[in-house]
C-alpha atoms as an extended CHARMM CRD file, in Angstrom:
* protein
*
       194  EXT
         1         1  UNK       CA              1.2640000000       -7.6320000000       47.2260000000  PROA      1               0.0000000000
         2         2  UNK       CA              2.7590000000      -11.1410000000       47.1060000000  PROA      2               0.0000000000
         3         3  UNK       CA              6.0410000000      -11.7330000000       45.4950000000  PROA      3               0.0000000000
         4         4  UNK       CA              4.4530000000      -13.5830000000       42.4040000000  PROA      4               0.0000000000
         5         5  UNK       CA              1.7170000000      -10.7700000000       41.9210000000  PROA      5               0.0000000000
         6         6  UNK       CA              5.3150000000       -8.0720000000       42.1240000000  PROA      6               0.0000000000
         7         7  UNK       CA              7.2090000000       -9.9940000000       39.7800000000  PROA      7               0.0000000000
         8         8  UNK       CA              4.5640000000      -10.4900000000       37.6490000000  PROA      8               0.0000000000
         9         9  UNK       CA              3.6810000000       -6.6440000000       37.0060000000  PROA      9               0.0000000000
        10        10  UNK       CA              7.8650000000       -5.6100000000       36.5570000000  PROA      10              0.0000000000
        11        11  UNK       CA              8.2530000000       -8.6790000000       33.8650000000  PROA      11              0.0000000000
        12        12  UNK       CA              4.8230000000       -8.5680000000       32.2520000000  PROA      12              0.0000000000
        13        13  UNK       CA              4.4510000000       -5.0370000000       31.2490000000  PROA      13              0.0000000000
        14        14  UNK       CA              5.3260000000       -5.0390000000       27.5500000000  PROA      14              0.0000000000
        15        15  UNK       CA              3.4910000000       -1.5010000000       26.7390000000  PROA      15              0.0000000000
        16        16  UNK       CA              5.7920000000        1.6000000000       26.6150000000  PROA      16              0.0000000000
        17        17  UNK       CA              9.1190000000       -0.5060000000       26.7330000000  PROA      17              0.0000000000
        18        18  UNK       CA             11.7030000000        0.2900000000       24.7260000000  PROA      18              0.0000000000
        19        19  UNK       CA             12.4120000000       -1.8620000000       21.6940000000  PROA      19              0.0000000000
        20        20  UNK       CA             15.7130000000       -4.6590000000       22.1120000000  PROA      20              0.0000000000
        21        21  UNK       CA             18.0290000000       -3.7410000000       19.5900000000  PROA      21              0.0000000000
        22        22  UNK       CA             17.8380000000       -7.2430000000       18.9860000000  PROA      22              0.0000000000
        23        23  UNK       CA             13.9540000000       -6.6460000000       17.7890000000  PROA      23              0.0000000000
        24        24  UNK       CA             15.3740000000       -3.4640000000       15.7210000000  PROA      24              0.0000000000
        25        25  UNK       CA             18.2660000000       -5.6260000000       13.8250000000  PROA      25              0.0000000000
        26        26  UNK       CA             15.5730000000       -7.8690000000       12.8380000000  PROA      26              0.0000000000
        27        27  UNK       CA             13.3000000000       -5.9400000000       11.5560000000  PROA      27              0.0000000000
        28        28  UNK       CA             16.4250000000       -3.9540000000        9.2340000000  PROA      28              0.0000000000
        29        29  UNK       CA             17.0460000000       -7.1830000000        8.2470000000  PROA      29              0.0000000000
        30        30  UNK       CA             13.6620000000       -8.1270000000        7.4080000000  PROA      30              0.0000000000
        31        31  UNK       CA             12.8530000000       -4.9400000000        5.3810000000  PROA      31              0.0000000000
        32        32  UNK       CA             16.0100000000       -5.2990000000        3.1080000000  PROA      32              0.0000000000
        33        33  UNK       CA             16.0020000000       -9.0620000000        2.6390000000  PROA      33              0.0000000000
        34        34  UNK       CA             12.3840000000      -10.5250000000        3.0070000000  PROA      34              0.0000000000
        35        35  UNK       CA              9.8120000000       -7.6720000000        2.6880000000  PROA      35              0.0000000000
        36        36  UNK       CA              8.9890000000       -8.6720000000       -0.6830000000  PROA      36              0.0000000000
        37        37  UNK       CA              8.9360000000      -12.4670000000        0.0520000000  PROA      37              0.0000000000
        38        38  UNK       CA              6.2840000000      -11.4040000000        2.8680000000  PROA      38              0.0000000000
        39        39  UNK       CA              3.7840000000      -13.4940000000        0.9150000000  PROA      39              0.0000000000
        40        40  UNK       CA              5.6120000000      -16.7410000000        1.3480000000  PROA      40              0.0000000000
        41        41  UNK       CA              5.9170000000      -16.0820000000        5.7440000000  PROA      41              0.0000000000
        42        42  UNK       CA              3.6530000000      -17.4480000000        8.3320000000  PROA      42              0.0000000000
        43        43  UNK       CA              2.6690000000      -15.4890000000       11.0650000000  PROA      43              0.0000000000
        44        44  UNK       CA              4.2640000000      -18.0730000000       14.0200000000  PROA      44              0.0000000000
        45        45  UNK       CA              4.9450000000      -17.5110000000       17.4890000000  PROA      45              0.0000000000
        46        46  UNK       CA              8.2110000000      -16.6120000000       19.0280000000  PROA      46              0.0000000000
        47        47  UNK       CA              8.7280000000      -17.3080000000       22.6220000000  PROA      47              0.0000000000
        48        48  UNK       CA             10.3140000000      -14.8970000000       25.0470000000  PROA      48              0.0000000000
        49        49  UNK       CA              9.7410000000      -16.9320000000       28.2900000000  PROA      49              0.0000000000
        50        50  UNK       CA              9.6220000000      -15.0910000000       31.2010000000  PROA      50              0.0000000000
        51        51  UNK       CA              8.1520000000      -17.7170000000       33.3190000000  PROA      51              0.0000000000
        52        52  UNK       CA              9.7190000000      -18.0180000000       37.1150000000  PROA      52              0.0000000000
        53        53  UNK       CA             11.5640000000      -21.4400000000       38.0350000000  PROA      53              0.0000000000
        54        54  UNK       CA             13.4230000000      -20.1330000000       41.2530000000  PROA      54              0.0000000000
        55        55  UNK       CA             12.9770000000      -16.7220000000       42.9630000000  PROA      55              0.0000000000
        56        56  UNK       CA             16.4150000000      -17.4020000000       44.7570000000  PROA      56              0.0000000000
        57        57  UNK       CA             16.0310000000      -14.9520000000       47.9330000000  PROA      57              0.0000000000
        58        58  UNK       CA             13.9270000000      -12.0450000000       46.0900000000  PROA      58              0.0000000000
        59        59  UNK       CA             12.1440000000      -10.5040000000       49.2930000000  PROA      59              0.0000000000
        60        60  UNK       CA              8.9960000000       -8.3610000000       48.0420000000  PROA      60              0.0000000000
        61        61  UNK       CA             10.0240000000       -5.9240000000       51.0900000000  PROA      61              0.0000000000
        62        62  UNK       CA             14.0670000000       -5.5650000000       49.8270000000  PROA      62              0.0000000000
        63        63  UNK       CA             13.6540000000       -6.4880000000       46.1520000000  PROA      63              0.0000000000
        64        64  UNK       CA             16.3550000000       -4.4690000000       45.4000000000  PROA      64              0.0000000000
        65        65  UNK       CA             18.8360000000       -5.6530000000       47.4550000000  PROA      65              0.0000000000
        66        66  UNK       CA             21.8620000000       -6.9650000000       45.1860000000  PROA      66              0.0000000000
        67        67  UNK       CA             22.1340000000      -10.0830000000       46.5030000000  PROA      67              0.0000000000
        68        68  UNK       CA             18.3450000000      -10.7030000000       45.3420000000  PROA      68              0.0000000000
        69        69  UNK       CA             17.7950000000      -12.7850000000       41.9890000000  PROA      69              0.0000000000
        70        70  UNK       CA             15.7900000000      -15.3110000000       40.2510000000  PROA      70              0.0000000000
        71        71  UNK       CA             15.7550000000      -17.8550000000       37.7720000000  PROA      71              0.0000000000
        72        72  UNK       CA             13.3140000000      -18.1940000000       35.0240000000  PROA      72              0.0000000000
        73        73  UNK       CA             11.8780000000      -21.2470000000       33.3690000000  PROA      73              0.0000000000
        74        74  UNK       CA             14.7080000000      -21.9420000000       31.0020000000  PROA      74              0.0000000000
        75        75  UNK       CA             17.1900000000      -22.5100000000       33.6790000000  PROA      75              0.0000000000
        76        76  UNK       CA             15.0430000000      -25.2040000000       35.1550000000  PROA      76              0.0000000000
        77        77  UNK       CA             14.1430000000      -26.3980000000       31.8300000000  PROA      77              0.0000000000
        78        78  UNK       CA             17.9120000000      -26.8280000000       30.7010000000  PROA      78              0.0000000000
        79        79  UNK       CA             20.3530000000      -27.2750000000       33.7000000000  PROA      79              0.0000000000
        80        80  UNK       CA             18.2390000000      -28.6880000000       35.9680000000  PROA      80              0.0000000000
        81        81  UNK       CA             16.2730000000      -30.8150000000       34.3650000000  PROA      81              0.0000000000
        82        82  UNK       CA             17.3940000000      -30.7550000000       30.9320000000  PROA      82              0.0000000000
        83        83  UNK       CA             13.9180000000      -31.5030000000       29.3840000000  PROA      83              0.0000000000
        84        84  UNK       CA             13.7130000000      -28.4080000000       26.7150000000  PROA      84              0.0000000000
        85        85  UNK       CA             10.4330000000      -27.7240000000       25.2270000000  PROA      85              0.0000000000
        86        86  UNK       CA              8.5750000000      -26.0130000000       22.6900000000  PROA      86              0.0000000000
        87        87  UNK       CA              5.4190000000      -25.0760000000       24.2460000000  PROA      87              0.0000000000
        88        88  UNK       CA              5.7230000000      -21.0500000000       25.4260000000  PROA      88              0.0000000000
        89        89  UNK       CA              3.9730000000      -21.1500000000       28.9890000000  PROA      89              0.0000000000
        90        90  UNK       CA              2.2570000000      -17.7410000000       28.7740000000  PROA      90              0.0000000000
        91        91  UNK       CA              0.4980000000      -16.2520000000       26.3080000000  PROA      91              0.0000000000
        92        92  UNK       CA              1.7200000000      -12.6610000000       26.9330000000  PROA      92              0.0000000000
        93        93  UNK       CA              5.2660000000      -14.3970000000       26.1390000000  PROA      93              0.0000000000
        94        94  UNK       CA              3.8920000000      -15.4920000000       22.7080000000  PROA      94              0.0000000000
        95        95  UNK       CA              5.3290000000      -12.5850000000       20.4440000000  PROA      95              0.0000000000
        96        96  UNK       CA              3.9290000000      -12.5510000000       17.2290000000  PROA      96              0.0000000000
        97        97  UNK       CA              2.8010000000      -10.0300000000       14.3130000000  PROA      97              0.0000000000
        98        98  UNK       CA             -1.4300000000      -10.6770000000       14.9070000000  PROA      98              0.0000000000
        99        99  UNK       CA             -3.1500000000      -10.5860000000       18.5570000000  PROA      99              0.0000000000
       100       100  UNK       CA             -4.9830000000      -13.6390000000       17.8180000000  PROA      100             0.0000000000
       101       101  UNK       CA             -2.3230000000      -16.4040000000       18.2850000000  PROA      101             0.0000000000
       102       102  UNK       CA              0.1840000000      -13.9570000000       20.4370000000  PROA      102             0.0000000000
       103       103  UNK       CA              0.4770000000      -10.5720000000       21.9780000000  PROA      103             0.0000000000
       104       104  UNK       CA              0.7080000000       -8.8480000000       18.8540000000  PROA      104             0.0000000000
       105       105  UNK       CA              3.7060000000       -6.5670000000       19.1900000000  PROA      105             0.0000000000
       106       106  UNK       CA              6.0140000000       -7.8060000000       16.3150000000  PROA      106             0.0000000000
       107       107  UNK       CA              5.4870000000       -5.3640000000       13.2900000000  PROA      107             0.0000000000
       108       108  UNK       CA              7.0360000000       -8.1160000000       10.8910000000  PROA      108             0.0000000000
       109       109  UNK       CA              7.2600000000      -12.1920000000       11.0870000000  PROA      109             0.0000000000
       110       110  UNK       CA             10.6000000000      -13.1790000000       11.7610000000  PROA      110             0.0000000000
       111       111  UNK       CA             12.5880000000      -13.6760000000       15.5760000000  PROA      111             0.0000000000
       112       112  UNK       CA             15.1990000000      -15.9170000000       16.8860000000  PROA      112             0.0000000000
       113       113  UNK       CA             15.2010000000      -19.3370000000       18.1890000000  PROA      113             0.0000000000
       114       114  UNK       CA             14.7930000000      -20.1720000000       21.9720000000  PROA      114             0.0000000000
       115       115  UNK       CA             17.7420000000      -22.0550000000       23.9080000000  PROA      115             0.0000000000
       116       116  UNK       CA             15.1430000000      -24.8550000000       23.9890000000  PROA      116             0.0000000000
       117       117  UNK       CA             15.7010000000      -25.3890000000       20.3200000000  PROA      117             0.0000000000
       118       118  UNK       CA             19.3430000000      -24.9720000000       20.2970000000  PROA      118             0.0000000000
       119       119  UNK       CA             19.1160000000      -27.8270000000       23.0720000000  PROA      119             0.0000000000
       120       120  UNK       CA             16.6880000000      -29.8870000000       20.6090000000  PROA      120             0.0000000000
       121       121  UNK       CA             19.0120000000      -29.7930000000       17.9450000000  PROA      121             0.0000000000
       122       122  UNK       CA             21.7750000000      -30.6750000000       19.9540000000  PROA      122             0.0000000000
       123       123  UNK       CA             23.0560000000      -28.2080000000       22.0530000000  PROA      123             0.0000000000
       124       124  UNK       CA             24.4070000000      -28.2770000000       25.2930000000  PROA      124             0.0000000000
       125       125  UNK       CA             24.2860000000      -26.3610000000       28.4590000000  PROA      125             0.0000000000
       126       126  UNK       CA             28.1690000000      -25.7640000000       29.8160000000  PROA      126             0.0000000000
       127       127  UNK       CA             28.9330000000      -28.6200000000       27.0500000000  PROA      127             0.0000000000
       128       128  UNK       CA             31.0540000000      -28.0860000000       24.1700000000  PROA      128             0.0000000000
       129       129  UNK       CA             29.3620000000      -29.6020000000       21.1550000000  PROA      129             0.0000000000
       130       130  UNK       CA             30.7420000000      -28.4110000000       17.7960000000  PROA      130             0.0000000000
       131       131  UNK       CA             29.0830000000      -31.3000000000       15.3690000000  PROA      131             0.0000000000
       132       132  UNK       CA             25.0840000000      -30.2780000000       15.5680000000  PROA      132             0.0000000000
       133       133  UNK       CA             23.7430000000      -28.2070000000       12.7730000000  PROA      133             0.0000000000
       134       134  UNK       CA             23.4480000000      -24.7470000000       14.5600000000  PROA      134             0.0000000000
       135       135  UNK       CA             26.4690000000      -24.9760000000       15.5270000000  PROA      135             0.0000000000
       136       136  UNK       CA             28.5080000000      -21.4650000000       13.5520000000  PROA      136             0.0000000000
       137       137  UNK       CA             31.4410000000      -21.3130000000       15.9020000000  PROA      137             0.0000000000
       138       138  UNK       CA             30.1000000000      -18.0060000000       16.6180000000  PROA      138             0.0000000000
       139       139  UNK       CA             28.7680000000      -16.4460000000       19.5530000000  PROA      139             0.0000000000
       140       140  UNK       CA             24.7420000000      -16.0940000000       18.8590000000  PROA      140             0.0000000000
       141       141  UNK       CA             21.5830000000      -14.9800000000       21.2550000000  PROA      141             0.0000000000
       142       142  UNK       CA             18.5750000000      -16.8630000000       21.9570000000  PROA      142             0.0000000000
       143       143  UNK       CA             15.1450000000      -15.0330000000       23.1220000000  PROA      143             0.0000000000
       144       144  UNK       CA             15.4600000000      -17.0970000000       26.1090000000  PROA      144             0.0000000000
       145       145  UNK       CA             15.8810000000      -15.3010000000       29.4520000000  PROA      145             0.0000000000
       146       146  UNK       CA             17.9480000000      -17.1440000000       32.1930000000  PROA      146             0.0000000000
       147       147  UNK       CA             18.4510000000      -15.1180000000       35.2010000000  PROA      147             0.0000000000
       148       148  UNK       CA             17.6780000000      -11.5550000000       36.4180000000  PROA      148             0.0000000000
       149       149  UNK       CA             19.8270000000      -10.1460000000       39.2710000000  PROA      149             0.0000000000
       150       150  UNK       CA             18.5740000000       -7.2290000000       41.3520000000  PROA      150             0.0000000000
       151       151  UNK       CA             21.1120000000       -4.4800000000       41.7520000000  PROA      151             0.0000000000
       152       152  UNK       CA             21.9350000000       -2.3120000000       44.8920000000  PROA      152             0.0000000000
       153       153  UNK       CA             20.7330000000        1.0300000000       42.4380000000  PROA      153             0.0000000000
       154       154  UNK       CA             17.5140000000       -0.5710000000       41.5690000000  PROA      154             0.0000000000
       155       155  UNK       CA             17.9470000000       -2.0230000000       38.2830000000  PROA      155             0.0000000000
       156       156  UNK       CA             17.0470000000       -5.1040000000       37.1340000000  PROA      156             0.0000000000
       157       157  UNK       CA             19.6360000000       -7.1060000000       34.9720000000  PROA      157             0.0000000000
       158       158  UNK       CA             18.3920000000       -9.9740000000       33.2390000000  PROA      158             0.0000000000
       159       159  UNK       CA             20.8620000000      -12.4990000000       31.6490000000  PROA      159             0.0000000000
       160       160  UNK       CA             19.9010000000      -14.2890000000       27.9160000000  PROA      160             0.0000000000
       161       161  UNK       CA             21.0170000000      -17.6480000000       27.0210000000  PROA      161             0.0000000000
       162       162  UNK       CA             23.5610000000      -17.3170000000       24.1980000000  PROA      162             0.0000000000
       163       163  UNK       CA             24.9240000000      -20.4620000000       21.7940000000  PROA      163             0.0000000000
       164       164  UNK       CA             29.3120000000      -20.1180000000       22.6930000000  PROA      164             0.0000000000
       165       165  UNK       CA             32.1020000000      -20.3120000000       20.0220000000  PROA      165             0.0000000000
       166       166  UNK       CA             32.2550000000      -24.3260000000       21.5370000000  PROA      166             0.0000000000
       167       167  UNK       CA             29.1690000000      -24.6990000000       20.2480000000  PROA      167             0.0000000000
       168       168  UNK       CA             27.2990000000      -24.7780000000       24.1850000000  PROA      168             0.0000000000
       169       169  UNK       CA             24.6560000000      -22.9670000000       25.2350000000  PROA      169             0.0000000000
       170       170  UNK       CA             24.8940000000      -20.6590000000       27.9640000000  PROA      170             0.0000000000
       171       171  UNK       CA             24.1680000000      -17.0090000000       29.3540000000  PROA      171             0.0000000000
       172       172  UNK       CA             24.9420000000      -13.3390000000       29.2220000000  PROA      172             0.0000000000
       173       173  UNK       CA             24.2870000000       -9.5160000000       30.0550000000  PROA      173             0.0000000000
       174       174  UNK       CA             22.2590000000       -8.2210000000       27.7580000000  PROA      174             0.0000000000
       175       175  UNK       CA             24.5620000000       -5.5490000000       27.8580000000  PROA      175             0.0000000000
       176       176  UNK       CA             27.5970000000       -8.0340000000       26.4820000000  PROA      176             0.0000000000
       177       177  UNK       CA             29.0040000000       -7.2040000000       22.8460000000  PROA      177             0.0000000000
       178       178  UNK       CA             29.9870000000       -9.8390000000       20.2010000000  PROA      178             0.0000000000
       179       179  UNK       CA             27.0090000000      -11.9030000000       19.8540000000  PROA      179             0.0000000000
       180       180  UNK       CA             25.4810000000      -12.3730000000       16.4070000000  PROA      180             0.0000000000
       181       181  UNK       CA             22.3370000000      -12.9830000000       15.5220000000  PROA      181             0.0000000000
       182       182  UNK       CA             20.5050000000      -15.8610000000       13.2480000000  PROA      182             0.0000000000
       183       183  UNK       CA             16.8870000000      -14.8230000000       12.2950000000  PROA      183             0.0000000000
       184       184  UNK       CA             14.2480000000      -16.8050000000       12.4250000000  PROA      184             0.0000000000
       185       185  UNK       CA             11.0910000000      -17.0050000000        9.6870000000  PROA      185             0.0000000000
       186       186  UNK       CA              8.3260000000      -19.5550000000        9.0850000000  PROA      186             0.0000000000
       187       187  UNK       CA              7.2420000000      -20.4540000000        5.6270000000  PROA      187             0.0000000000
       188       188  UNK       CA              3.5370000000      -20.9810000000        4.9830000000  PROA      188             0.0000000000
       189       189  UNK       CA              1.9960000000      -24.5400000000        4.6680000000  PROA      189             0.0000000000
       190       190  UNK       CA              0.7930000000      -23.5270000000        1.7430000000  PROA      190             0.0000000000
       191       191  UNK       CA              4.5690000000      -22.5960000000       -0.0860000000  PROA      191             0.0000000000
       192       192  UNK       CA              5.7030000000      -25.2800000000       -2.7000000000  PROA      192             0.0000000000
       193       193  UNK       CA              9.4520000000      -25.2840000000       -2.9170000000  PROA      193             0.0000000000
       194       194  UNK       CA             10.5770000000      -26.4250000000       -6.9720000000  PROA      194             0.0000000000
């Protein structure tokens, strides 16, 4: 098996996972705020890239040694290169409520925005930046993975991209406490707003 075809099946598999609580906050939120305004919301896509961009020194044969990590696509996207986008590279990454624009595994419309669009709007990665619009002095998640370290007991920790207190955007456990969380809907073309 070659490393991409390894990585591929442990961050591809989205059957018989576990929901974030991230995905279960939304979705309490959506049923006592929006559910009847369900009408009004577009069925969009929500990105969770797990794209590669650097697979550090992850050895197929010792993948779970702890020095092993990676970096996925945001990293490159953002610190290295700092060109964010909005396209969402692959299509399994495309969360969305139907299976014919995305994977299909939201039950309701709404998500969070990617780092990408923190960056768009004037965000910052390691840079304090307290005057764009997102900005809410508090500490927030993205769906954007960053990193994923291998650990000497065989888990695999992945790190999110998180908008600071400073207003710049950079990364945590998944495991961290504090960070808030700013959901995300689309309204329908069609929606006239009097």
């Amino acid at each position: 098996m070659t490393i991409e075809e390894r990585l591929e099946s442990m961050l591809s598999h989205n059957s018989g996972v576990a929901y974030s609580s991230a995905y279960n906050k939304l979705n309490s939120w959506y049923t006592a705020n929006l559910m009847s305004y369900s009408r009004y919301l577009e069925d969009t896509v929500f990105c969770n890239d797990r794209s590669i961009y650097d697979l550090g020194p992850f050895n197929p044969n010792n993948a779970f040694n702890v020095n092993s990590y990676l970096k996925f696509g945001a990293y490159g996207r953002l610190v290295d290169n700092k060109n964010p986008s909005l396209s969402c590279p692959r299509a399994m990454d495309k969360y969305t409520v139907s299976d014919s624009i995305g994977n299909g595994l939201l039950q309701y419309p709404i998500g969070l925005l990617t780092a990408d669009e923190y960056v768009l709007a004037g965000g910052m990665y390691d840079t304090n930046n307290t005057s764009y619009y997102l900005n809410a002095d508090k500490l927030q998640w993205t769906m954007t993975p960053f990193s994923a370290i291998f650990t000497s007991n065989g888990n695999f920790q992945s790190s999110l991209v998180t908008s600071n207190t400073g207003g710049s955007i950079s990364y945590a456990s998944p495991y961290a406490s504090g960070p808030g969380y700013r959901p995300v809907v689309s309204l329908k073309s069609t929606v006239q707003i009097t």
